Short mmCIF file of C-alpha atoms and ligand atoms in Angstrom, two decimals:
data_model
loop_
_atom_site.label_atom_id
_atom_site.label_comp_id
_atom_site.label_asym_id
_atom_site.label_seq_id
_atom_site.Cartn_x
_atom_site.Cartn_y
_atom_site.Cartn_z
CA MET X 216 31.82 58.88 -4.27
CA GLY X 217 30.21 61.41 -6.56
CA LEU X 218 33.26 62.07 -8.67
CA PRO X 219 33.12 64.05 -11.92
CA GLY X 220 32.73 61.74 -14.86
CA PHE X 221 32.03 58.78 -12.63
CA ALA X 222 28.57 59.51 -11.31
CA GLN X 223 27.56 56.57 -9.16
CA THR X 224 24.07 55.33 -9.76
CA GLY X 225 24.64 52.25 -7.71
CA ALA X 226 21.42 50.41 -7.23
CA GLY X 227 20.77 47.56 -9.67
CA LEU X 228 24.14 47.79 -11.42
CA SER X 229 26.35 44.74 -11.20
CA ILE X 230 29.61 43.78 -12.82
CA ARG X 231 28.10 40.30 -13.40
CA ALA X 232 25.19 41.79 -15.49
CA ALA X 233 27.47 44.23 -17.30
CA GLY X 234 29.81 41.42 -18.25
CA ALA X 235 26.99 39.05 -19.17
CA GLY X 236 25.64 41.67 -21.52
CA ARG X 237 28.82 41.22 -23.62
CA GLY X 238 29.43 37.53 -23.00
CA ILE X 239 32.21 38.26 -20.50
CA LEU X 240 32.41 36.59 -17.07
CA ALA X 241 32.99 39.17 -14.41
CA GLY X 242 33.83 38.44 -10.75
CA CYS X 243 36.49 38.37 -8.10
CA ALA X 244 38.66 36.48 -5.64
CA VAL X 245 36.96 35.58 -2.39
CA SER X 246 38.27 35.29 1.12
CA VAL X 247 36.49 32.25 2.53
CA ARG X 248 37.03 33.40 6.10
CA ALA X 249 35.19 36.65 5.30
CA LEU X 250 32.50 34.74 3.39
CA ARG X 251 31.88 32.67 6.53
CA SER X 252 31.79 35.61 8.92
CA ASP X 253 30.71 38.78 7.15
CA ALA X 254 27.09 38.71 5.99
CA ALA X 255 27.34 42.08 4.24
CA TYR X 256 30.35 40.85 2.23
CA LYS X 257 28.48 37.71 1.32
CA LYS X 258 25.51 39.73 0.13
CA LEU X 259 27.75 42.01 -1.93
CA LEU X 260 29.19 39.00 -3.69
CA GLU X 261 25.73 37.56 -4.32
CA GLU X 262 24.69 40.86 -5.89
CA GLN X 263 27.75 41.55 -7.92
CA VAL X 264 29.71 38.57 -9.27
CA GLY X 265 29.29 35.84 -11.83
CA ILE X 266 32.58 34.06 -11.26
CA VAL X 267 34.68 33.50 -8.12
CA VAL X 268 38.06 32.15 -7.21
CA ALA X 269 39.45 31.39 -3.78
CA GLU X 270 42.07 33.92 -2.79
CA ASN X 271 44.00 31.19 -0.86
CA GLU X 272 41.97 28.13 -0.14
CA PHE X 273 42.69 26.06 -3.25
CA LYS X 274 46.44 26.55 -2.98
CA PHE X 275 48.76 23.64 -2.22
CA GLY X 276 49.73 24.70 1.28
CA PRO X 277 46.28 25.48 2.61
CA LEU X 278 44.95 22.17 1.09
CA ARG X 279 47.83 20.01 2.37
CA PRO X 280 48.41 19.98 6.14
CA SER X 281 50.62 16.88 5.71
CA PRO X 282 51.89 14.68 2.86
CA THR X 283 49.10 12.25 3.38
CA THR X 284 46.14 14.45 4.30
CA PHE X 285 43.94 17.12 2.74
CA PHE X 286 41.97 19.99 4.25
CA PHE X 287 38.98 20.69 1.97
CA ASP X 288 36.56 22.51 4.33
CA ASP X 289 37.23 25.99 3.05
CA ALA X 290 37.53 25.11 -0.62
CA ASP X 291 34.32 23.08 -0.35
CA TYR X 292 32.64 26.02 1.28
CA LEU X 293 33.38 28.29 -1.62
CA ALA X 294 32.43 25.63 -4.15
CA ALA X 295 29.03 25.22 -2.46
CA PHE X 296 28.56 28.98 -2.32
CA ALA X 297 29.31 29.32 -6.02
CA GLU X 298 27.01 26.47 -6.94
CA ALA X 299 24.13 27.78 -4.76
CA ASN X 300 24.40 31.17 -6.46
CA GLY X 301 24.90 30.00 -10.05
CA MET X 302 28.41 31.45 -10.09
CA LYS X 303 31.28 29.98 -12.14
CA LEU X 304 34.21 28.81 -10.03
CA ARG X 305 37.90 29.09 -10.93
CA GLY X 306 40.63 26.87 -9.46
CA HIS X 307 43.80 28.69 -8.26
CA ASN X 308 46.18 26.86 -8.41
CA PHE X 309 47.93 23.53 -8.66
CA VAL X 310 51.55 24.71 -8.98
CA TRP X 311 53.08 27.85 -7.42
CA HIS X 312 56.42 28.61 -5.81
CA ARG X 313 54.66 30.26 -2.83
CA GLN X 314 52.24 28.98 -0.17
CA LEU X 315 53.72 25.56 -0.24
CA PRO X 316 53.37 23.58 2.99
CA LYS X 317 56.28 23.55 5.50
CA TRP X 318 56.75 19.83 4.81
CA PHE X 319 57.47 20.41 1.11
CA ASP X 320 61.19 21.02 1.60
CA GLY X 321 62.69 17.84 2.89
CA TYR X 322 59.80 15.61 1.81
CA VAL X 323 59.61 16.33 -1.94
CA THR X 324 62.69 15.05 -3.81
CA PRO X 325 63.54 14.40 -7.43
CA THR X 326 62.53 10.82 -6.80
CA ASN X 327 58.96 11.41 -5.57
CA ALA X 328 58.17 14.87 -6.94
CA GLU X 329 56.28 13.65 -10.01
CA GLN X 330 54.15 11.28 -7.87
CA VAL X 331 53.48 14.05 -5.32
CA LEU X 332 52.35 16.46 -8.03
CA VAL X 333 50.23 13.94 -9.92
CA SER X 334 48.51 12.66 -6.77
CA HIS X 335 47.77 16.23 -5.64
CA ILE X 336 46.14 17.14 -8.95
CA GLU X 337 44.27 13.83 -9.07
CA ALA X 338 42.87 14.42 -5.56
CA VAL X 339 42.06 18.15 -5.84
CA GLY X 340 41.19 18.35 -9.52
CA GLY X 341 39.25 15.12 -9.22
CA ARG X 342 37.21 16.40 -6.26
CA TYR X 343 35.99 19.46 -8.17
CA ALA X 344 35.98 17.96 -11.64
CA GLY X 345 33.08 19.25 -13.72
CA LYS X 346 32.58 22.18 -11.37
CA ILE X 347 35.53 24.28 -12.38
CA HIS X 348 35.37 26.87 -15.19
CA SER X 349 39.13 27.13 -15.40
CA TRP X 350 42.21 26.02 -13.49
CA ASP X 351 45.33 28.05 -13.08
CA VAL X 352 47.36 24.92 -13.51
CA VAL X 353 50.70 26.67 -13.21
CA ASN X 354 51.19 30.13 -11.61
CA GLU X 355 54.16 32.40 -12.11
CA ALA X 356 56.70 29.99 -13.67
CA ILE X 357 58.70 32.76 -15.37
CA GLN X 358 61.13 34.96 -13.51
CA VAL X 359 63.74 36.20 -15.97
CA SER X 360 65.96 37.67 -13.24
CA ASP X 361 66.55 34.24 -11.73
CA GLY X 362 68.95 33.62 -14.60
CA LEU X 363 67.85 30.12 -15.70
CA PRO X 364 67.64 29.34 -19.42
CA ASP X 365 64.43 30.53 -21.15
CA GLY X 366 63.54 32.73 -18.14
CA PHE X 367 62.17 30.00 -15.90
CA ARG X 368 61.83 30.67 -12.23
CA ASP X 369 64.22 28.81 -9.93
CA SER X 370 61.27 27.57 -7.89
CA PRO X 371 60.91 24.64 -5.51
CA TRP X 372 59.08 22.67 -8.23
CA GLN X 373 61.69 23.58 -10.84
CA LYS X 374 64.47 22.34 -8.49
CA VAL X 375 62.90 18.87 -7.98
CA LEU X 376 61.04 18.43 -11.29
CA GLY X 377 62.30 21.03 -13.71
CA GLY X 378 64.86 19.72 -16.14
CA THR X 379 66.29 21.60 -19.06
CA GLY X 380 63.66 21.22 -21.77
CA ALA X 381 61.75 24.09 -23.37
CA VAL X 382 58.85 23.05 -21.11
CA PRO X 383 59.96 22.09 -17.59
CA ARG X 384 58.85 18.67 -16.61
CA TYR X 385 56.70 19.86 -13.77
CA ILE X 386 54.65 22.11 -16.11
CA GLU X 387 54.09 19.29 -18.60
CA VAL X 388 53.07 16.88 -15.85
CA ALA X 389 50.73 19.40 -14.27
CA PHE X 390 48.89 20.28 -17.48
CA ARG X 391 48.63 16.70 -18.76
CA THR X 392 47.33 15.50 -15.38
CA ALA X 393 44.88 18.36 -15.07
CA ARG X 394 43.38 17.60 -18.49
CA ARG X 395 43.02 13.95 -17.60
CA VAL X 396 41.29 14.52 -14.26
CA ASP X 397 38.99 17.38 -15.30
CA PRO X 398 38.59 17.43 -19.08
CA LYS X 399 35.88 20.18 -18.85
CA ALA X 400 38.00 22.88 -17.14
CA LEU X 401 39.87 25.38 -19.26
CA LEU X 402 43.56 24.96 -18.45
CA VAL X 403 45.32 28.24 -17.79
CA TYR X 404 48.95 29.41 -17.51
CA ASN X 405 48.78 32.43 -15.16
CA ASP X 406 51.42 35.12 -14.60
CA TYR X 407 52.03 38.72 -13.63
CA GLY X 408 54.43 41.43 -14.77
CA VAL X 409 53.48 41.12 -18.43
CA GLU X 410 51.25 44.14 -18.52
CA GLY X 411 53.60 47.11 -18.77
CA GLU X 412 55.60 48.86 -21.53
CA ASP X 413 58.88 48.66 -19.53
CA GLU X 414 61.77 46.41 -20.47
CA GLY X 415 61.08 43.95 -17.71
CA SER X 416 57.53 43.41 -18.86
CA ALA X 417 58.66 43.05 -22.50
CA LYS X 418 61.20 40.38 -21.52
CA LYS X 419 58.68 38.55 -19.40
CA ARG X 420 56.11 38.57 -22.22
CA ALA X 421 58.63 37.12 -24.61
CA ALA X 422 59.57 34.32 -22.19
CA VAL X 423 55.89 33.53 -21.47
CA MET X 424 55.11 33.42 -25.20
CA GLU X 425 58.05 31.05 -25.75
CA LEU X 426 56.66 28.75 -23.07
CA LEU X 427 53.13 28.77 -24.55
CA ARG X 428 54.53 28.05 -28.04
CA ALA X 429 56.71 25.24 -26.75
CA MET X 430 53.70 23.76 -24.94
CA GLN X 431 51.69 23.81 -28.20
CA ARG X 432 54.59 22.28 -30.17
CA GLN X 433 54.68 19.45 -27.67
CA LYS X 434 50.91 19.09 -27.68
CA ILE X 435 50.62 19.79 -24.02
CA PRO X 436 47.03 20.70 -23.28
CA LEU X 437 46.55 24.45 -22.76
CA ASP X 438 43.48 26.65 -23.27
CA ALA X 439 44.23 30.11 -21.99
CA LEU X 440 46.69 32.66 -20.65
CA GLY X 441 45.85 34.36 -17.36
CA VAL X 442 47.08 37.95 -17.06
CA GLN X 443 47.05 38.73 -13.37
CA SER X 444 46.82 42.50 -13.83
CA HIS X 445 48.08 43.78 -10.47
CA ILE X 446 48.67 47.28 -11.80
CA SER X 447 49.38 50.79 -10.53
CA ALA X 448 47.42 54.06 -10.81
CA VAL X 449 50.75 55.94 -10.56
CA ASN X 450 54.32 54.71 -10.61
CA LYS X 451 57.01 55.42 -8.03
CA ASP X 452 58.30 58.17 -10.32
CA GLY X 453 54.90 59.91 -10.14
CA ARG X 454 53.90 59.08 -13.68
CA VAL X 455 50.76 57.29 -14.81
CA PRO X 456 51.97 54.01 -16.28
CA VAL X 457 51.04 52.96 -19.82
CA TYR X 458 49.45 49.60 -20.32
CA GLY X 459 48.64 48.85 -23.92
CA PRO X 460 50.64 48.14 -27.03
CA GLY X 461 52.93 45.35 -25.76
CA LEU X 462 50.17 43.65 -23.85
CA MET X 463 47.69 43.93 -26.69
CA ALA X 464 50.23 42.49 -29.13
CA MET X 465 50.70 39.58 -26.75
CA ILE X 466 46.95 39.02 -26.41
CA ALA X 467 46.59 39.03 -30.19
CA GLU X 468 49.36 36.43 -30.52
CA VAL X 469 47.69 34.27 -27.87
CA ARG X 470 44.37 34.59 -29.76
CA LYS X 471 46.05 33.54 -33.03
CA MET X 472 47.34 30.44 -31.29
CA GLY X 473 43.67 29.55 -30.63
CA LEU X 474 43.88 30.33 -26.89
CA LYS X 475 41.72 32.54 -24.68
CA VAL X 476 42.82 35.17 -22.20
CA LEU X 477 41.52 35.88 -18.70
CA VAL X 478 42.22 38.96 -16.55
CA THR X 479 42.61 36.89 -13.36
CA GLU X 480 43.65 39.13 -10.46
CA MET X 481 43.12 42.80 -11.26
CA ASP X 482 43.63 45.50 -8.70
CA VAL X 483 44.99 49.00 -9.06
CA ASN X 484 47.25 50.15 -6.24
CA ASP X 485 47.19 53.77 -5.28
CA ARG X 486 50.48 53.54 -3.36
CA TYR X 487 52.08 56.54 -5.02
CA VAL X 488 48.99 58.73 -5.45
CA ALA X 489 49.81 61.41 -2.86
CA ALA X 490 46.44 63.04 -2.48
CA GLU X 491 43.12 62.96 -0.65
CA VAL X 492 40.73 60.16 -1.09
CA GLY X 493 38.60 61.63 -3.86
CA ALA X 494 41.61 62.21 -6.06
CA ARG X 495 42.99 58.78 -5.29
CA ASP X 496 39.71 57.13 -6.21
CA LEU X 497 39.63 59.05 -9.40
CA ALA X 498 43.17 57.94 -10.33
CA VAL X 499 42.29 54.33 -9.61
CA ALA X 500 39.05 54.55 -11.52
CA GLN X 501 40.73 56.11 -14.55
CA MET X 502 43.18 53.20 -14.54
CA TYR X 503 40.33 50.64 -14.31
CA GLY X 504 38.70 52.43 -17.26
CA SER X 505 41.74 52.68 -19.45
CA TYR X 506 43.16 49.24 -18.67
CA LEU X 507 39.91 47.36 -19.11
CA GLY X 508 38.83 49.60 -21.95
CA THR X 509 41.97 48.53 -23.77
CA VAL X 510 42.25 44.89 -22.89
CA LEU X 511 38.56 44.11 -23.40
CA GLN X 512 38.74 45.26 -27.02
CA ASP X 513 40.20 41.88 -27.88
CA ARG X 514 37.45 39.27 -27.95
CA ALA X 515 39.89 36.60 -26.79
CA VAL X 516 39.52 38.06 -23.30
CA ILE X 517 36.60 36.07 -21.85
CA ALA X 518 36.72 36.92 -18.13
CA VAL X 519 37.66 39.69 -15.73
CA LEU X 520 38.25 39.02 -12.07
CA THR X 521 39.43 41.49 -9.52
CA TRP X 522 41.66 40.27 -6.63
CA GLY X 523 39.01 40.85 -3.96
CA ILE X 524 35.94 43.06 -4.26
CA THR X 525 36.20 45.37 -1.25
CA ASP X 526 39.15 47.36 0.11
CA LYS X 527 38.12 45.88 3.50
CA TYR X 528 39.85 42.63 2.60
CA THR X 529 42.44 43.51 -0.05
CA TRP X 530 45.74 41.66 0.20
CA LEU X 531 47.38 45.03 -0.19
CA ASN X 532 46.20 45.98 3.35
CA GLY X 533 49.09 43.98 4.77
CA GLU X 534 51.66 46.01 2.92
CA ASP X 535 51.47 49.38 4.77
CA SER X 536 52.83 50.83 1.57
CA ARG X 537 51.44 54.32 1.49
CA ALA X 538 53.74 57.00 2.91
CA ASP X 539 50.85 58.71 4.68
CA GLY X 540 50.03 55.43 6.50
CA THR X 541 46.49 55.16 5.18
CA ALA X 542 45.21 51.96 3.59
CA GLU X 543 45.17 51.45 -0.16
CA ARG X 544 41.88 51.67 -2.12
CA PRO X 545 42.50 49.27 -5.04
CA LEU X 546 39.11 47.61 -5.54
CA PRO X 547 35.65 48.50 -6.91
CA PHE X 548 34.06 48.70 -3.42
CA ASP X 549 35.54 50.59 -0.53
CA ALA X 550 36.10 49.31 3.03
CA ALA X 551 32.54 50.21 3.91
CA LEU X 552 31.39 48.07 1.01
CA GLN X 553 30.24 51.09 -0.95
CA PRO X 554 30.87 51.30 -4.68
CA THR X 555 33.73 53.66 -5.68
CA ALA X 556 34.41 55.29 -8.98
CA ALA X 557 36.40 52.18 -9.90
CA PHE X 558 33.14 50.20 -9.82
CA THR X 559 31.52 52.55 -12.31
CA ALA X 560 34.66 52.44 -14.50
CA GLU X 561 34.62 48.61 -14.52
CA VAL X 562 30.90 48.47 -15.38
CA ARG X 563 31.42 51.02 -18.18
CA ALA X 564 34.41 49.19 -19.62
CA LEU X 565 32.37 45.94 -19.68
CA ASP X 566 29.42 47.76 -21.24
CA GLY X 567 31.72 49.26 -23.85
CA ALA X 568 33.39 45.96 -24.79
CA PRO X 569 32.55 44.32 -28.12
CA ALA X 570 30.21 41.37 -27.65
CA ARG X 571 31.77 37.87 -27.44
CA ASP X 572 30.09 35.03 -29.37
C1 XIL L 396 47.93 36.35 -2.41
C2 XIL L 396 46.78 36.42 -1.42
O1 XIL L 396 45.93 37.47 -1.83
C3 XIL L 396 47.29 36.67 -0.05
O2 XIL L 396 46.28 36.60 0.94
C4 XIL L 396 48.42 35.61 0.29
O3 XIL L 396 48.99 35.99 1.57
C5 XIL L 396 49.49 35.60 -0.77
O4 XIL L 396 48.88 35.38 -2.02
N1 XIL L 396 49.49 36.43 -7.24
C6 XIL L 396 48.73 35.35 -7.09
C7 XIL L 396 47.88 35.21 -5.88
O5 XIL L 396 48.66 34.48 -7.96
O6 XIL L 396 47.75 33.90 -5.46
C8 XIL L 396 48.39 36.02 -4.74
O7 XIL L 396 47.47 35.97 -3.67
C9 XIL L 396 48.61 37.47 -5.20
C10 XIL L 396 49.68 37.52 -6.29
#
């Protein structure tokens, strides 16, 4: 779209090159089903990205049809694609409260939970060892509203292998096992809802920082914080949300602890932008520009991945969340795989970032 201030030159520009110019890895989450079936999508990824992560295919449920079997076809397919194209590959994830297999409840008990977790990480982490840039070892372990001490989420893993320590047992086991089986991968704690200036975000940031500090005190291996960055162009109240001071203070603290930061799942929903497409794209692009322009100022931030690359396959399509019934436009390429103003904004933010060493 030829929007004012976001002239689209298109040809030759890529987020991979823009990031590489500053020592930042830039890429996206990939749908392996689309990668297998949609040649234009595959070509777009080849042109644009330097780092990929499976949107679903490395998760526990998709990988584990039964307690004794593994399904690696789709994960292997993405790993081979990344390798063939010289792209870095992220692992997402070993531990999450969602997308667990149906057999989890009933099979996994306090007695066997540690063995189930360790053997999963040994098998999956071991299979891709040496090929993974970074693993989201634990995803979304904080949920302050669940009411547990220290803000931990009352998740299936917490129930069977949590305990009451400052670091739940399942988190310790997951990180220690991940380091053992893939010593080259950066080990990441990944979470959402830490980006905003609202009270909920502030509380969640505090709880996440407590967890990271407790992990360091206990010498549990940890290399980075993943900030998912599912953010909004406009809030429900019609206002443009502020992302900045609280998040930047958190990133600075994380840096001072000797850890890196990754923007792992960025998209900008335009759910509450009640306007025509051009204005929606402009609001989304402005948010890409201001969010990344802010976050990338800190050199601890080493990677930016969007959660998908084209609106054709965004996970937000399933939500039917816009009042006018149209699909959301949260990603740098639209449903026709054409760059939007958000693409230009992302490239510019990468270009404008201070160089990493
Ligand atoms: C989402 C996928 O995009 C969907 O396809 C799936 O149905 C549910 O999970 N935070 C995460 C991701 O860490 O794994 C989620 O991915 C999006 C929110």
